[in-house]
Amino acid sequence: MSRLRLVIGNKNYSSWSLRPWLFMRHHGLDFEEVRLPLDSDTFRQRIVELSPSGRVPVLHDGERVVWDSLAILEYLADLQPPLRGWPEEQGARALARCISAEMHAGFADLRGELPMNCGRRSSLHAISAGARRDIERIQSIWRQTRQAHGDGGPFLFGHFGIADAMYAPVAVRFRGYGVPLDADSQAYVEAIYALPAMQDWLAGAAAESERLAKYETIGH
Ligand SMILES: N[C@@H](CCC(=O)N[C@@H](CS)C(=O)NCC(=O)O)C(=O)O
């Protein structure tokens, strides 16, 4: 039995769950996955004893319980042997923390209007000024980070790390809702989709049968 257990929501919809799952799968960590479909009786019954916040994702490492996607990513990066989470160089590390925190706490309009839905393949007719600002800001973060630190590979700091895990759900939103992107951002979205771990998540999402109307009726 594996020591690590990650409790997640639906792969189709749970953007917060995707972050640590992708990081764990990409790094080849052995873990047990417990999937609780959002808005279900199973979720309501089981989450109480699994997650102090009542939300997913939550990681169990033996007796230790770690919740909140960013805290989980940091915890995983600190495991022995350590995983490549933050870049080494201090300036790059500070930037990686800034953009991850900005993602964690911000972009409310984008989140509200373009919720992650892995199965979605149709454009939105109308996007609010606020969501447009979020989309521009994210592309400028990606562009500037890749230009300054992206030489070693196709990810924000070259190699896949915590900042990429934080932004992976945005790649799904951009692709699913057909958001037009600049060439660099498009290439970054493709790099996220090309990860074998991402393909595994998407295959899991495609196999799910639950459909939540609040995510499926947007812009139709
Ligand atoms: N800040 C948290 C947010 C987690 C969150 O909002 N999770 C949602 C699913 S994606 C959830 O558990 N919703 C269930 C509920 O609120 O009942 C994180 O980063 O993990």
PDB file of C-alpha atoms and ligand atoms in Angstrom:
ATOM      1  CA  MET A   1       0.000   0.000   0.000  1.00  0.00           C
ATOM      2  CA  SER A   2       1.362   3.433  -0.858  1.00  0.00           C
ATOM      3  CA  ARG A   3       2.124   5.890   1.912  1.00  0.00           C
ATOM      4  CA  LEU A   4       0.619   8.855   0.089  1.00  0.00           C
ATOM      5  CA  ARG A   5      -3.092   9.233  -0.508  1.00  0.00           C
ATOM      6  CA  LEU A   6      -4.499  12.125  -2.547  1.00  0.00           C
ATOM      7  CA  VAL A   7      -8.192  12.916  -2.278  1.00  0.00           C
ATOM      8  CA  ILE A   8      -9.502  14.711  -5.353  1.00  0.00           C
ATOM      9  CA  GLY A   9     -12.776  15.806  -6.948  1.00  0.00           C
ATOM     10  CA  ASN A  10     -13.977  15.034 -10.478  1.00  0.00           C
ATOM     11  CA  LYS A  11     -11.133  15.039 -12.977  1.00  0.00           C
ATOM     12  CA  ASN A  12     -13.432  16.809 -15.390  1.00  0.00           C
ATOM     13  CA  TYR A  13     -14.086  19.811 -13.161  1.00  0.00           C
ATOM     14  CA  SER A  14     -11.779  20.010 -10.143  1.00  0.00           C
ATOM     15  CA  SER A  15      -9.089  22.456 -11.178  1.00  0.00           C
ATOM     16  CA  TRP A  16      -7.597  22.575  -7.679  1.00  0.00           C
ATOM     17  CA  SER A  17      -7.249  18.791  -7.648  1.00  0.00           C
ATOM     18  CA  LEU A  18      -5.447  18.716 -10.988  1.00  0.00           C
ATOM     19  CA  ARG A  19      -2.511  20.683  -9.604  1.00  0.00           C
ATOM     20  CA  PRO A  20      -1.056  18.251  -7.045  1.00  0.00           C
ATOM     21  CA  TRP A  21      -2.214  15.186  -9.003  1.00  0.00           C
ATOM     22  CA  LEU A  22      -0.280  16.324 -12.076  1.00  0.00           C
ATOM     23  CA  PHE A  23       2.804  17.111 -10.033  1.00  0.00           C
ATOM     24  CA  MET A  24       2.711  13.698  -8.329  1.00  0.00           C
ATOM     25  CA  ARG A  25       2.075  11.745 -11.503  1.00  0.00           C
ATOM     26  CA  HIS A  26       4.680  13.711 -13.448  1.00  0.00           C
ATOM     27  CA  HIS A  27       7.291  12.947 -10.795  1.00  0.00           C
ATOM     28  CA  GLY A  28       6.323   9.296 -10.697  1.00  0.00           C
ATOM     29  CA  LEU A  29       5.269   9.311  -7.034  1.00  0.00           C
ATOM     30  CA  ASP A  30       3.411   6.245  -5.892  1.00  0.00           C
ATOM     31  CA  PHE A  31       0.074   7.308  -4.400  1.00  0.00           C
ATOM     32  CA  GLU A  32      -3.429   6.097  -3.813  1.00  0.00           C
ATOM     33  CA  GLU A  33      -6.096   8.233  -5.457  1.00  0.00           C
ATOM     34  CA  VAL A  34      -9.446   8.730  -3.748  1.00  0.00           C
ATOM     35  CA  ARG A  35     -11.954  10.437  -6.027  1.00  0.00           C
ATOM     36  CA  LEU A  36     -15.024  12.057  -4.474  1.00  0.00           C
ATOM     37  CA  PRO A  37     -17.446  13.455  -7.066  1.00  0.00           C
ATOM     38  CA  LEU A  38     -18.253  17.098  -6.271  1.00  0.00           C
ATOM     39  CA  ASP A  39     -21.805  17.950  -5.169  1.00  0.00           C
ATOM     40  CA  SER A  40     -22.566  14.310  -4.354  1.00  0.00           C
ATOM     41  CA  ASP A  41     -23.763  12.599  -1.172  1.00  0.00           C
ATOM     42  CA  THR A  42     -20.539  10.565  -1.191  1.00  0.00           C
ATOM     43  CA  PHE A  43     -18.539  13.810  -1.118  1.00  0.00           C
ATOM     44  CA  ARG A  44     -20.594  15.266   1.732  1.00  0.00           C
ATOM     45  CA  GLN A  45     -20.413  12.068   3.773  1.00  0.00           C
ATOM     46  CA  ARG A  46     -16.721  11.313   3.340  1.00  0.00           C
ATOM     47  CA  ILE A  47     -15.076  14.732   3.188  1.00  0.00           C
ATOM     48  CA  VAL A  48     -15.765  15.435   6.878  1.00  0.00           C
ATOM     49  CA  GLU A  49     -13.276  12.854   8.059  1.00  0.00           C
ATOM     50  CA  LEU A  50     -10.812  13.341   5.199  1.00  0.00           C
ATOM     51  CA  SER A  51     -10.308  17.106   4.951  1.00  0.00           C
ATOM     52  CA  PRO A  52     -10.252  19.741   7.720  1.00  0.00           C
ATOM     53  CA  SER A  53     -11.289  22.432   5.202  1.00  0.00           C
ATOM     54  CA  GLY A  54     -14.082  20.258   3.814  1.00  0.00           C
ATOM     55  CA  ARG A  55     -12.516  20.682   0.374  1.00  0.00           C
ATOM     56  CA  VAL A  56     -10.380  18.840  -2.106  1.00  0.00           C
ATOM     57  CA  PRO A  57      -7.563  18.324  -2.813  1.00  0.00           C
ATOM     58  CA  VAL A  58      -6.196  16.944   0.440  1.00  0.00           C
ATOM     59  CA  LEU A  59      -3.084  14.815   0.858  1.00  0.00           C
ATOM     60  CA  HIS A  60      -2.622  12.160   3.526  1.00  0.00           C
ATOM     61  CA  ASP A  61       0.941  11.117   4.251  1.00  0.00           C
ATOM     62  CA  GLY A  62       0.520   8.444   6.908  1.00  0.00           C
ATOM     63  CA  GLU A  63      -1.027  10.282   9.857  1.00  0.00           C
ATOM     64  CA  ARG A  64      -0.205  13.701   8.423  1.00  0.00           C
ATOM     65  CA  VAL A  65      -2.927  15.637   6.622  1.00  0.00           C
ATOM     66  CA  VAL A  66      -2.025  18.446   4.197  1.00  0.00           C
ATOM     67  CA  TRP A  67      -4.746  20.454   2.484  1.00  0.00           C
ATOM     68  CA  ASP A  68      -4.904  23.285  -0.032  1.00  0.00           C
ATOM     69  CA  SER A  69      -3.363  22.759  -3.472  1.00  0.00           C
ATOM     70  CA  LEU A  70      -0.410  25.126  -3.060  1.00  0.00           C
ATOM     71  CA  ALA A  71       0.493  23.846   0.402  1.00  0.00           C
ATOM     72  CA  ILE A  72       0.326  20.282  -0.935  1.00  0.00           C
ATOM     73  CA  LEU A  73       2.665  21.143  -3.823  1.00  0.00           C
ATOM     74  CA  GLU A  74       5.160  22.700  -1.421  1.00  0.00           C
ATOM     75  CA  TYR A  75       4.945  19.691   0.866  1.00  0.00           C
ATOM     76  CA  LEU A  76       5.537  17.285  -2.013  1.00  0.00           C
ATOM     77  CA  ALA A  77       8.546  19.261  -3.225  1.00  0.00           C
ATOM     78  CA  ASP A  78      10.065  18.921   0.257  1.00  0.00           C
ATOM     79  CA  LEU A  79       9.708  15.128   0.409  1.00  0.00           C
ATOM     80  CA  GLN A  80      12.851  13.036   0.617  1.00  0.00           C
ATOM     81  CA  PRO A  81      14.381  12.857  -1.910  1.00  0.00           C
ATOM     82  CA  PRO A  82      13.265  16.406  -2.800  1.00  0.00           C
ATOM     83  CA  LEU A  83      11.404  16.984  -6.061  1.00  0.00           C
ATOM     84  CA  ARG A  84      12.060  19.890  -8.381  1.00  0.00           C
ATOM     85  CA  GLY A  85       9.367  22.305  -7.216  1.00  0.00           C
ATOM     86  CA  TRP A  86      10.758  25.841  -7.208  1.00  0.00           C
ATOM     87  CA  PRO A  87      13.652  26.950  -9.413  1.00  0.00           C
ATOM     88  CA  GLU A  88      17.090  27.104  -7.712  1.00  0.00           C
ATOM     89  CA  GLU A  89      18.171  30.673  -8.400  1.00  0.00           C
ATOM     90  CA  GLN A  90      16.806  33.136  -5.834  1.00  0.00           C
ATOM     91  CA  GLY A  91      15.306  35.648  -8.290  1.00  0.00           C
ATOM     92  CA  ALA A  92      13.621  32.919 -10.336  1.00  0.00           C
ATOM     93  CA  ARG A  93      12.405  31.297  -7.135  1.00  0.00           C
ATOM     94  CA  ALA A  94      10.859  34.566  -5.942  1.00  0.00           C
ATOM     95  CA  LEU A  95       9.142  35.035  -9.294  1.00  0.00           C
ATOM     96  CA  ALA A  96       7.834  31.444  -9.254  1.00  0.00           C
ATOM     97  CA  ARG A  97       6.363  32.079  -5.803  1.00  0.00           C
ATOM     98  CA  CYS A  98       4.835  35.412  -6.885  1.00  0.00           C
ATOM     99  CA  ILE A  99       3.097  34.016  -9.940  1.00  0.00           C
ATOM    100  CA  SER A 100       1.912  30.914  -8.082  1.00  0.00           C
ATOM    101  CA  ALA A 101       0.472  33.065  -5.287  1.00  0.00           C
ATOM    102  CA  GLU A 102      -1.122  35.373  -7.856  1.00  0.00           C
ATOM    103  CA  MET A 103      -2.778  32.383  -9.480  1.00  0.00           C
ATOM    104  CA  HIS A 104      -3.872  30.967  -6.153  1.00  0.00           C
ATOM    105  CA  ALA A 105      -5.520  34.137  -4.903  1.00  0.00           C
ATOM    106  CA  GLY A 106      -6.534  35.901  -8.098  1.00  0.00           C
ATOM    107  CA  PHE A 107      -8.203  35.721 -11.481  1.00  0.00           C
ATOM    108  CA  ALA A 108     -11.687  35.514 -10.007  1.00  0.00           C
ATOM    109  CA  ASP A 109     -13.435  36.606 -13.211  1.00  0.00           C
ATOM    110  CA  LEU A 110     -11.647  33.980 -15.285  1.00  0.00           C
ATOM    111  CA  ARG A 111     -12.461  31.324 -12.724  1.00  0.00           C
ATOM    112  CA  GLY A 112     -16.096  32.274 -12.478  1.00  0.00           C
ATOM    113  CA  GLU A 113     -16.786  32.629 -16.187  1.00  0.00           C
ATOM    114  CA  LEU A 114     -14.549  29.922 -17.614  1.00  0.00           C
ATOM    115  CA  PRO A 115     -14.568  27.110 -15.041  1.00  0.00           C
ATOM    116  CA  MET A 116     -12.384  24.126 -15.847  1.00  0.00           C
ATOM    117  CA  ASN A 117     -14.245  21.534 -17.873  1.00  0.00           C
ATOM    118  CA  CYS A 118     -11.883  19.045 -19.505  1.00  0.00           C
ATOM    119  CA  GLY A 119     -14.541  17.880 -21.959  1.00  0.00           C
ATOM    120  CA  ARG A 120     -15.420  21.351 -23.208  1.00  0.00           C
ATOM    121  CA  ARG A 121     -14.660  22.187 -26.853  1.00  0.00           C
ATOM    122  CA  SER A 122     -16.656  25.286 -27.726  1.00  0.00           C
ATOM    123  CA  SER A 123     -15.910  28.978 -27.680  1.00  0.00           C
ATOM    124  CA  LEU A 124     -17.651  31.549 -25.534  1.00  0.00           C
ATOM    125  CA  HIS A 125     -19.551  34.269 -27.380  1.00  0.00           C
ATOM    126  CA  ALA A 126     -19.064  36.867 -24.690  1.00  0.00           C
ATOM    127  CA  ILE A 127     -16.245  37.344 -22.196  1.00  0.00           C
ATOM    128  CA  SER A 128     -16.461  40.164 -19.617  1.00  0.00           C
ATOM    129  CA  ALA A 129     -13.883  42.943 -19.424  1.00  0.00           C
ATOM    130  CA  GLY A 130     -12.660  41.489 -16.105  1.00  0.00           C
ATOM    131  CA  ALA A 131     -12.069  38.011 -17.533  1.00  0.00           C
ATOM    132  CA  ARG A 132     -10.359  39.565 -20.555  1.00  0.00           C
ATOM    133  CA  ARG A 133      -8.003  41.411 -18.213  1.00  0.00           C
ATOM    134  CA  ASP A 134      -7.253  38.114 -16.417  1.00  0.00           C
ATOM    135  CA  ILE A 135      -6.519  36.405 -19.746  1.00  0.00           C
ATOM    136  CA  GLU A 136      -4.146  39.204 -20.799  1.00  0.00           C
ATOM    137  CA  ARG A 137      -2.393  39.209 -17.445  1.00  0.00           C
ATOM    138  CA  ILE A 138      -1.840  35.438 -17.529  1.00  0.00           C
ATOM    139  CA  GLN A 139      -0.402  35.583 -21.037  1.00  0.00           C
ATOM    140  CA  SER A 140       1.937  38.364 -19.990  1.00  0.00           C
ATOM    141  CA  ILE A 141       3.063  36.311 -16.958  1.00  0.00           C
ATOM    142  CA  TRP A 142       3.726  33.292 -19.176  1.00  0.00           C
ATOM    143  CA  ARG A 143       5.527  35.331 -21.847  1.00  0.00           C
ATOM    144  CA  GLN A 144       7.754  37.230 -19.442  1.00  0.00           C
ATOM    145  CA  THR A 145       8.598  34.195 -17.340  1.00  0.00           C
ATOM    146  CA  ARG A 146       9.422  32.039 -20.353  1.00  0.00           C
ATOM    147  CA  GLN A 147      11.534  34.804 -21.885  1.00  0.00           C
ATOM    148  CA  ALA A 148      13.532  35.349 -18.706  1.00  0.00           C
ATOM    149  CA  HIS A 149      13.796  31.788 -17.377  1.00  0.00           C
ATOM    150  CA  GLY A 150      12.467  29.310 -19.919  1.00  0.00           C
ATOM    151  CA  ASP A 151      15.648  28.346 -21.754  1.00  0.00           C
ATOM    152  CA  GLY A 152      15.981  24.862 -20.271  1.00  0.00           C
ATOM    153  CA  GLY A 153      12.679  23.463 -21.593  1.00  0.00           C
ATOM    154  CA  PRO A 154       9.090  24.300 -22.617  1.00  0.00           C
ATOM    155  CA  PHE A 155       7.808  25.153 -19.120  1.00  0.00           C
ATOM    156  CA  LEU A 156       7.739  28.440 -17.213  1.00  0.00           C
ATOM    157  CA  PHE A 157      11.153  27.901 -15.684  1.00  0.00           C
ATOM    158  CA  GLY A 158      12.326  25.363 -18.248  1.00  0.00           C
ATOM    159  CA  HIS A 159      11.555  22.214 -16.283  1.00  0.00           C
ATOM    160  CA  PHE A 160       8.054  21.396 -15.051  1.00  0.00           C
ATOM    161  CA  GLY A 161       7.584  22.692 -11.499  1.00  0.00           C
ATOM    162  CA  ILE A 162       5.091  24.035  -8.981  1.00  0.00           C
ATOM    163  CA  ALA A 163       4.291  27.164 -11.036  1.00  0.00           C
ATOM    164  CA  ASP A 164       3.360  24.966 -14.022  1.00  0.00           C
ATOM    165  CA  ALA A 165       1.146  22.776 -11.848  1.00  0.00           C
ATOM    166  CA  MET A 166      -0.586  25.938 -10.618  1.00  0.00           C
ATOM    167  CA  TYR A 167      -1.276  27.159 -14.165  1.00  0.00           C
ATOM    168  CA  ALA A 168      -2.143  23.794 -15.781  1.00  0.00           C
ATOM    169  CA  PRO A 169      -5.904  24.241 -15.166  1.00  0.00           C
ATOM    170  CA  VAL A 170      -5.706  27.588 -16.989  1.00  0.00           C
ATOM    171  CA  ALA A 171      -4.320  25.785 -20.039  1.00  0.00           C
ATOM    172  CA  VAL A 172      -7.429  23.569 -19.959  1.00  0.00           C
ATOM    173  CA  ARG A 173      -9.710  26.612 -19.655  1.00  0.00           C
ATOM    174  CA  PHE A 174      -8.005  28.426 -22.538  1.00  0.00           C
ATOM    175  CA  ARG A 175      -8.182  25.410 -24.814  1.00  0.00           C
ATOM    176  CA  GLY A 176     -11.688  24.326 -23.849  1.00  0.00           C
ATOM    177  CA  TYR A 177     -13.259  27.760 -24.309  1.00  0.00           C
ATOM    178  CA  GLY A 178     -11.251  28.478 -27.483  1.00  0.00           C
ATOM    179  CA  VAL A 179      -9.528  31.582 -26.064  1.00  0.00           C
ATOM    180  CA  PRO A 180      -7.309  33.112 -28.788  1.00  0.00           C
ATOM    181  CA  LEU A 181      -3.721  33.237 -27.495  1.00  0.00           C
ATOM    182  CA  ASP A 182      -0.425  34.753 -28.559  1.00  0.00           C
ATOM    183  CA  ALA A 183       2.031  32.279 -30.100  1.00  0.00           C
ATOM    184  CA  ASP A 184       4.149  31.867 -26.936  1.00  0.00           C
ATOM    185  CA  SER A 185       1.117  31.188 -24.743  1.00  0.00           C
ATOM    186  CA  GLN A 186      -0.237  28.747 -27.318  1.00  0.00           C
ATOM    187  CA  ALA A 187       3.074  26.868 -27.278  1.00  0.00           C
ATOM    188  CA  TYR A 188       2.976  26.763 -23.488  1.00  0.00           C
ATOM    189  CA  VAL A 189      -0.569  25.336 -23.479  1.00  0.00           C
ATOM    190  CA  GLU A 190       0.608  22.677 -25.919  1.00  0.00           C
ATOM    191  CA  ALA A 191       3.566  21.809 -23.676  1.00  0.00           C
ATOM    192  CA  ILE A 192       1.176  21.266 -20.751  1.00  0.00           C
ATOM    193  CA  TYR A 193      -1.103  19.074 -22.901  1.00  0.00           C
ATOM    194  CA  ALA A 194       1.898  17.071 -24.155  1.00  0.00           C
ATOM    195  CA  LEU A 195       2.799  15.900 -20.652  1.00  0.00           C
ATOM    196  CA  PRO A 196       2.020  12.177 -20.338  1.00  0.00           C
ATOM    197  CA  ALA A 197       0.679  12.898 -16.834  1.00  0.00           C
ATOM    198  CA  MET A 198      -1.714  15.496 -18.283  1.00  0.00           C
ATOM    199  CA  GLN A 199      -2.903  13.003 -20.878  1.00  0.00           C
ATOM    200  CA  ASP A 200      -3.556  10.500 -18.067  1.00  0.00           C
ATOM    201  CA  TRP A 201      -5.671  13.067 -16.208  1.00  0.00           C
ATOM    202  CA  LEU A 202      -7.636  13.918 -19.362  1.00  0.00           C
ATOM    203  CA  ALA A 203      -8.270  10.225 -20.064  1.00  0.00           C
ATOM    204  CA  GLY A 204      -9.586   9.889 -16.515  1.00  0.00           C
ATOM    205  CA  ALA A 205     -11.802  12.939 -17.035  1.00  0.00           C
ATOM    206  CA  ALA A 206     -13.167  11.538 -20.296  1.00  0.00           C
ATOM    207  CA  ALA A 207     -14.104   8.299 -18.537  1.00  0.00           C
ATOM    208  CA  GLU A 208     -16.233  10.085 -15.926  1.00  0.00           C
ATOM    209  CA  SER A 209     -19.977   9.954 -16.304  1.00  0.00           C
ATOM    210  CA  GLU A 210     -21.033  12.713 -13.869  1.00  0.00           C
ATOM    211  CA  ARG A 211     -22.184  15.933 -15.500  1.00  0.00           C
ATOM    212  CA  LEU A 212     -22.691  19.039 -13.381  1.00  0.00           C
ATOM    213  CA  ALA A 213     -25.136  21.428 -15.023  1.00  0.00           C
ATOM    214  CA  LYS A 214     -23.523  24.510 -13.510  1.00  0.00           C
ATOM    215  CA  TYR A 215     -20.372  23.816 -15.538  1.00  0.00           C
ATOM    216  CA  GLU A 216     -21.985  22.361 -18.642  1.00  0.00           C
ATOM    217  CA  THR A 217     -24.475  25.121 -19.453  1.00  0.00           C
ATOM    218  CA  ILE A 218     -22.010  28.028 -19.554  1.00  0.00           C
ATOM    219  CA  GLY A 219     -22.191  30.030 -22.791  1.00  0.00           C
ATOM    220  CA  HIS A 220     -24.582  27.656 -24.570  1.00  0.00           C
TER     221      HIS A 220
HETATM  222  N1  LIG B   1      -7.818  26.912  -1.905  1.00  0.00           N
HETATM  223  C1  LIG B   1      -8.232  25.527  -2.019  1.00  0.00           C
HETATM  224  C2  LIG B   1      -9.545  25.453  -2.743  1.00  0.00           C
HETATM  225  C3  LIG B   1     -10.109  24.074  -2.845  1.00  0.00           C
HETATM  226  C4  LIG B   1     -11.535  24.046  -3.414  1.00  0.00           C
HETATM  227  O1  LIG B   1     -12.239  25.072  -3.460  1.00  0.00           O
HETATM  228  N2  LIG B   1     -11.958  22.855  -3.795  1.00  0.00           N
HETATM  229  C5  LIG B   1     -13.299  22.654  -4.322  1.00  0.00           C
HETATM  230  C6  LIG B   1     -13.304  21.709  -5.531  1.00  0.00           C
HETATM  231  S1  LIG B   1     -12.312  22.189  -6.870  1.00  0.00           S
HETATM  232  C7  LIG B   1     -14.129  21.902  -3.313  1.00  0.00           C
HETATM  233  O2  LIG B   1     -13.636  21.088  -2.578  1.00  0.00           O
HETATM  234  N3  LIG B   1     -15.436  22.166  -3.321  1.00  0.00           N
HETATM  235  C8  LIG B   1     -16.339  21.408  -2.545  1.00  0.00           C
HETATM  236  C9  LIG B   1     -17.159  22.206  -1.596  1.00  0.00           C
HETATM  237  O3  LIG B   1     -16.822  23.384  -1.385  1.00  0.00           O
HETATM  238  O4  LIG B   1     -18.124  21.635  -1.083  1.00  0.00           O
HETATM  239  C10 LIG B   1      -7.105  24.747  -2.711  1.00  0.00           C
HETATM  240  O5  LIG B   1      -6.256  25.371  -3.364  1.00  0.00           O
HETATM  241  O6  LIG B   1      -7.020  23.522  -2.559  1.00  0.00           O
END
